[in-house]
Amino acid sequence: YCSRSTSPTRSLMEEEELLLRIKDGIREEGLHAEVILFEKKTDKNEKSRFPLEFIMDTIRLFQSADVVVGVHGASLANIAFANVGTTVVEMGLEGLSQASHYRHLSQALDLHHVDVFLAKDARSLGAVGVTLREGELESVVEAVVGGLKRRKGEEIEHHSEL
């Protein structure tokens, strides 16, 4: 999950609830998956990680992801490192042409892209806090569970071919 909780714009107001519901959905379906929180570090004094180490960890994380979830923002650019077939759930703004580049990237890389829409806000990309449209929280959970099931099915199919 690409968090924007430390970002000055588009922080998802129901992030905690969403993460709990995703974990519940995974457990209820009997799937085995770990929800990893990917977020920008805000401590400028933190020197425990070299930039190259952080970059390599980020690449490995996105390469290992079966599903990537996030509000439209720079962290989603890391889907460039995802494997073919990875599900990308982007919570974004409907009808905003400048907010469609992650969908295009997903299509170019053969990723399964799912758009889930945020509630309308006059501030658009500049909104400080954003919320999902009514009912869309469940759409995110369904997309995550569906993506995990799809990946599990691909693994079973691959092993039966061996």
PDB file of C-alpha atoms in Angstrom:
ATOM      1  CA  TYR A   1       0.000   0.000   0.000  1.00  0.00           C
ATOM      2  CA  CYS A   2       1.476   3.347  -1.099  1.00  0.00           C
ATOM      3  CA  SER A   3       0.590   5.715   1.717  1.00  0.00           C
ATOM      4  CA  ARG A   4       0.343   9.476   1.289  1.00  0.00           C
ATOM      5  CA  SER A   5      -0.174  10.084   5.021  1.00  0.00           C
ATOM      6  CA  THR A   6       2.971  12.226   5.215  1.00  0.00           C
ATOM      7  CA  SER A   7       2.358  14.043   1.916  1.00  0.00           C
ATOM      8  CA  PRO A   8       1.020  17.592   1.792  1.00  0.00           C
ATOM      9  CA  THR A   9      -1.713  16.610  -0.682  1.00  0.00           C
ATOM     10  CA  ARG A  10      -4.156  13.742  -1.306  1.00  0.00           C
ATOM     11  CA  SER A  11      -3.801  11.991   2.053  1.00  0.00           C
ATOM     12  CA  LEU A  12      -6.565   9.367   2.226  1.00  0.00           C
ATOM     13  CA  MET A  13      -8.760  10.188   5.204  1.00  0.00           C
ATOM     14  CA  GLU A  14     -10.005   6.599   5.629  1.00  0.00           C
ATOM     15  CA  GLU A  15      -6.569   4.983   5.235  1.00  0.00           C
ATOM     16  CA  GLU A  16      -6.630   3.102   8.556  1.00  0.00           C
ATOM     17  CA  GLU A  17     -10.097   1.699   7.870  1.00  0.00           C
ATOM     18  CA  LEU A  18      -9.082   0.714   4.340  1.00  0.00           C
ATOM     19  CA  LEU A  19      -5.989  -1.144   5.533  1.00  0.00           C
ATOM     20  CA  LEU A  20      -8.018  -3.000   8.173  1.00  0.00           C
ATOM     21  CA  ARG A  21     -10.677  -3.947   5.614  1.00  0.00           C
ATOM     22  CA  ILE A  22      -8.024  -5.151   3.139  1.00  0.00           C
ATOM     23  CA  LYS A  23      -6.443  -7.344   5.827  1.00  0.00           C
ATOM     24  CA  ASP A  24      -9.881  -8.675   6.827  1.00  0.00           C
ATOM     25  CA  GLY A  25     -10.741  -9.417   3.188  1.00  0.00           C
ATOM     26  CA  ILE A  26      -7.489 -11.320   2.685  1.00  0.00           C
ATOM     27  CA  ARG A  27      -8.035 -13.341   5.859  1.00  0.00           C
ATOM     28  CA  GLU A  28     -11.714 -14.064   5.094  1.00  0.00           C
ATOM     29  CA  GLU A  29     -10.777 -15.464   1.679  1.00  0.00           C
ATOM     30  CA  GLY A  30      -8.102 -17.686   3.205  1.00  0.00           C
ATOM     31  CA  LEU A  31      -5.362 -15.995   1.200  1.00  0.00           C
ATOM     32  CA  HIS A  32      -1.823 -15.587   2.427  1.00  0.00           C
ATOM     33  CA  ALA A  33      -0.525 -12.098   1.773  1.00  0.00           C
ATOM     34  CA  GLU A  34       1.312  -9.445   3.706  1.00  0.00           C
ATOM     35  CA  VAL A  35       0.182  -5.824   3.542  1.00  0.00           C
ATOM     36  CA  ILE A  36       3.281  -3.631   3.389  1.00  0.00           C
ATOM     37  CA  LEU A  37       3.054   0.105   3.978  1.00  0.00           C
ATOM     38  CA  PHE A  38       5.271   2.045   1.557  1.00  0.00           C
ATOM     39  CA  GLU A  39       5.603   5.679   2.551  1.00  0.00           C
ATOM     40  CA  LYS A  40       7.862   8.657   2.191  1.00  0.00           C
ATOM     41  CA  LYS A  41      10.208   9.154   5.117  1.00  0.00           C
ATOM     42  CA  THR A  42       9.798  12.513   6.819  1.00  0.00           C
ATOM     43  CA  ASP A  43      12.812  12.435   9.142  1.00  0.00           C
ATOM     44  CA  LYS A  44      15.476  14.441   7.319  1.00  0.00           C
ATOM     45  CA  ASN A  45      18.044  13.421   9.941  1.00  0.00           C
ATOM     46  CA  GLU A  46      17.614   9.711   9.254  1.00  0.00           C
ATOM     47  CA  LYS A  47      20.901   8.493   7.806  1.00  0.00           C
ATOM     48  CA  SER A  48      20.495   4.773   8.376  1.00  0.00           C
ATOM     49  CA  ARG A  49      19.763   4.076   4.711  1.00  0.00           C
ATOM     50  CA  PHE A  50      21.816   5.123   1.746  1.00  0.00           C
ATOM     51  CA  PRO A  51      19.827   6.358  -1.276  1.00  0.00           C
ATOM     52  CA  LEU A  52      21.007   3.452  -3.418  1.00  0.00           C
ATOM     53  CA  GLU A  53      19.957   0.978  -0.729  1.00  0.00           C
ATOM     54  CA  PHE A  54      16.505   2.593  -0.554  1.00  0.00           C
ATOM     55  CA  ILE A  55      16.174   2.451  -4.345  1.00  0.00           C
ATOM     56  CA  MET A  56      17.146  -1.221  -4.457  1.00  0.00           C
ATOM     57  CA  ASP A  57      14.724  -2.048  -1.614  1.00  0.00           C
ATOM     58  CA  THR A  58      11.966  -0.193  -3.471  1.00  0.00           C
ATOM     59  CA  ILE A  59      12.643  -2.095  -6.691  1.00  0.00           C
ATOM     60  CA  ARG A  60      12.606  -5.443  -4.842  1.00  0.00           C
ATOM     61  CA  LEU A  61       9.392  -4.516  -3.031  1.00  0.00           C
ATOM     62  CA  PHE A  62       7.511  -3.620  -6.204  1.00  0.00           C
ATOM     63  CA  GLN A  63       8.920  -6.637  -8.059  1.00  0.00           C
ATOM     64  CA  SER A  64       7.572  -8.897  -5.321  1.00  0.00           C
ATOM     65  CA  ALA A  65       4.118  -7.273  -5.134  1.00  0.00           C
ATOM     66  CA  ASP A  66       1.083  -9.146  -6.394  1.00  0.00           C
ATOM     67  CA  VAL A  67      -1.085  -6.061  -5.848  1.00  0.00           C
ATOM     68  CA  VAL A  68      -0.153  -2.367  -5.527  1.00  0.00           C
ATOM     69  CA  VAL A  69      -2.695   0.044  -4.024  1.00  0.00           C
ATOM     70  CA  GLY A  70      -2.432   3.806  -3.703  1.00  0.00           C
ATOM     71  CA  VAL A  71      -3.946   7.218  -4.132  1.00  0.00           C
ATOM     72  CA  HIS A  72      -2.761   8.880  -7.356  1.00  0.00           C
ATOM     73  CA  GLY A  73       0.750  10.151  -6.657  1.00  0.00           C
ATOM     74  CA  ALA A  74       4.466   9.721  -7.304  1.00  0.00           C
ATOM     75  CA  SER A  75       4.803   6.436  -5.390  1.00  0.00           C
ATOM     76  CA  LEU A  76       2.751   4.726  -8.065  1.00  0.00           C
ATOM     77  CA  ALA A  77       5.561   5.396 -10.561  1.00  0.00           C
ATOM     78  CA  ASN A  78       7.269   2.422  -8.921  1.00  0.00           C
ATOM     79  CA  ILE A  79       4.853   0.106 -10.738  1.00  0.00           C
ATOM     80  CA  ALA A  80       7.461   0.363 -13.487  1.00  0.00           C
ATOM     81  CA  PHE A  81       9.287  -2.352 -11.488  1.00  0.00           C
ATOM     82  CA  ALA A  82       6.235  -4.611 -11.073  1.00  0.00           C
ATOM     83  CA  ASN A  83       5.944  -7.974 -12.771  1.00  0.00           C
ATOM     84  CA  VAL A  84       3.576  -8.626 -15.663  1.00  0.00           C
ATOM     85  CA  GLY A  85       0.089  -9.344 -14.337  1.00  0.00           C
ATOM     86  CA  THR A  86       0.457  -7.378 -11.108  1.00  0.00           C
ATOM     87  CA  THR A  87      -2.804  -5.680 -10.118  1.00  0.00           C
ATOM     88  CA  VAL A  88      -2.573  -1.905  -9.646  1.00  0.00           C
ATOM     89  CA  VAL A  89      -5.441  -0.271  -7.746  1.00  0.00           C
ATOM     90  CA  GLU A  90      -5.286   3.479  -8.258  1.00  0.00           C
ATOM     91  CA  MET A  91      -7.554   5.698  -6.204  1.00  0.00           C
ATOM     92  CA  GLY A  92      -7.804   8.781  -8.355  1.00  0.00           C
ATOM     93  CA  LEU A  93      -9.874  11.532  -9.845  1.00  0.00           C
ATOM     94  CA  GLU A  94     -12.391  10.648 -12.516  1.00  0.00           C
ATOM     95  CA  GLY A  95     -12.225  12.553 -15.799  1.00  0.00           C
ATOM     96  CA  LEU A  96      -8.928  14.318 -15.108  1.00  0.00           C
ATOM     97  CA  SER A  97      -6.741  13.664 -18.140  1.00  0.00           C
ATOM     98  CA  GLN A  98      -3.491  14.614 -16.390  1.00  0.00           C
ATOM     99  CA  ALA A  99      -4.181  11.880 -13.828  1.00  0.00           C
ATOM    100  CA  SER A 100      -4.266   8.960 -16.269  1.00  0.00           C
ATOM    101  CA  HIS A 101      -0.552   8.279 -16.786  1.00  0.00           C
ATOM    102  CA  TYR A 102      -0.410   5.350 -14.308  1.00  0.00           C
ATOM    103  CA  ARG A 103      -3.227   3.656 -16.225  1.00  0.00           C
ATOM    104  CA  HIS A 104      -1.194   4.105 -19.425  1.00  0.00           C
ATOM    105  CA  LEU A 105       1.940   2.771 -17.716  1.00  0.00           C
ATOM    106  CA  SER A 106      -0.021  -0.253 -16.490  1.00  0.00           C
ATOM    107  CA  GLN A 107      -1.278  -0.956 -20.007  1.00  0.00           C
ATOM    108  CA  ALA A 108       2.212  -0.636 -21.479  1.00  0.00           C
ATOM    109  CA  LEU A 109       3.651  -3.057 -18.899  1.00  0.00           C
ATOM    110  CA  ASP A 110       0.770  -5.562 -19.076  1.00  0.00           C
ATOM    111  CA  LEU A 111      -0.374  -4.855 -15.518  1.00  0.00           C
ATOM    112  CA  HIS A 112      -4.001  -5.220 -14.450  1.00  0.00           C
ATOM    113  CA  HIS A 113      -5.111  -1.636 -13.665  1.00  0.00           C
ATOM    114  CA  VAL A 114      -8.203  -0.919 -11.575  1.00  0.00           C
ATOM    115  CA  ASP A 115      -9.468   2.656 -11.215  1.00  0.00           C
ATOM    116  CA  VAL A 116     -11.321   3.488  -8.017  1.00  0.00           C
ATOM    117  CA  PHE A 117     -12.576   7.026  -7.726  1.00  0.00           C
ATOM    118  CA  LEU A 118     -12.236   9.604  -5.011  1.00  0.00           C
ATOM    119  CA  ALA A 119     -15.065  11.890  -3.986  1.00  0.00           C
ATOM    120  CA  LYS A 120     -15.197  15.058  -6.047  1.00  0.00           C
ATOM    121  CA  ASP A 121     -13.185  17.938  -4.617  1.00  0.00           C
ATOM    122  CA  ALA A 122     -12.887  21.410  -6.136  1.00  0.00           C
ATOM    123  CA  ARG A 123      -9.181  21.454  -5.215  1.00  0.00           C
ATOM    124  CA  SER A 124      -8.581  18.415  -7.449  1.00  0.00           C
ATOM    125  CA  LEU A 125      -4.940  17.247  -7.279  1.00  0.00           C
ATOM    126  CA  GLY A 126      -4.238  19.960  -4.688  1.00  0.00           C
ATOM    127  CA  ALA A 127      -6.669  18.610  -2.091  1.00  0.00           C
ATOM    128  CA  VAL A 128      -5.015  18.087   1.298  1.00  0.00           C
ATOM    129  CA  GLY A 129      -7.248  15.237   2.420  1.00  0.00           C
ATOM    130  CA  VAL A 130      -9.265  13.027   0.096  1.00  0.00           C
ATOM    131  CA  THR A 131     -11.989  10.457   0.610  1.00  0.00           C
ATOM    132  CA  LEU A 132     -13.275   7.624  -1.493  1.00  0.00           C
ATOM    133  CA  ARG A 133     -16.687   7.882  -3.098  1.00  0.00           C
ATOM    134  CA  GLU A 134     -19.430   6.101  -1.216  1.00  0.00           C
ATOM    135  CA  GLY A 135     -19.077   2.359  -1.678  1.00  0.00           C
ATOM    136  CA  GLU A 136     -15.615   2.564  -3.231  1.00  0.00           C
ATOM    137  CA  LEU A 137     -13.789   1.350  -0.119  1.00  0.00           C
ATOM    138  CA  GLU A 138     -15.340  -2.049  -0.770  1.00  0.00           C
ATOM    139  CA  SER A 139     -14.296  -1.764  -4.442  1.00  0.00           C
ATOM    140  CA  VAL A 140     -10.664  -1.442  -3.348  1.00  0.00           C
ATOM    141  CA  VAL A 141     -10.940  -4.503  -1.099  1.00  0.00           C
ATOM    142  CA  GLU A 142     -12.570  -6.514  -3.907  1.00  0.00           C
ATOM    143  CA  ALA A 143      -9.838  -5.457  -6.362  1.00  0.00           C
ATOM    144  CA  VAL A 144      -7.098  -6.485  -3.915  1.00  0.00           C
ATOM    145  CA  VAL A 145      -8.677  -9.866  -3.163  1.00  0.00           C
ATOM    146  CA  GLY A 146      -9.370 -10.413  -6.868  1.00  0.00           C
ATOM    147  CA  GLY A 147      -5.781  -9.541  -7.761  1.00  0.00           C
ATOM    148  CA  LEU A 148      -4.434 -11.978  -5.178  1.00  0.00           C
ATOM    149  CA  LYS A 149      -6.742 -14.735  -6.409  1.00  0.00           C
ATOM    150  CA  ARG A 150      -5.762 -14.053 -10.020  1.00  0.00           C
ATOM    151  CA  ARG A 151      -2.057 -14.257  -9.133  1.00  0.00           C
ATOM    152  CA  LYS A 152      -2.617 -17.448  -7.131  1.00  0.00           C
ATOM    153  CA  GLY A 153      -4.435 -18.941 -10.144  1.00  0.00           C
ATOM    154  CA  GLU A 154      -1.525 -17.998 -12.422  1.00  0.00           C
ATOM    155  CA  GLU A 155       0.924 -19.725 -10.049  1.00  0.00           C
ATOM    156  CA  ILE A 156      -1.177 -22.906  -9.985  1.00  0.00           C
ATOM    157  CA  GLU A 157      -1.458 -22.868 -13.793  1.00  0.00           C
ATOM    158  CA  HIS A 158       2.305 -22.303 -14.148  1.00  0.00           C
ATOM    159  CA  HIS A 159       3.164 -25.201 -11.825  1.00  0.00           C
ATOM    160  CA  SER A 160       0.797 -27.567 -13.660  1.00  0.00           C
ATOM    161  CA  GLU A 161       2.690 -26.833 -16.895  1.00  0.00           C
ATOM    162  CA  LEU A 162       6.005 -28.018 -15.454  1.00  0.00           C
TER     163      LEU A 162
END
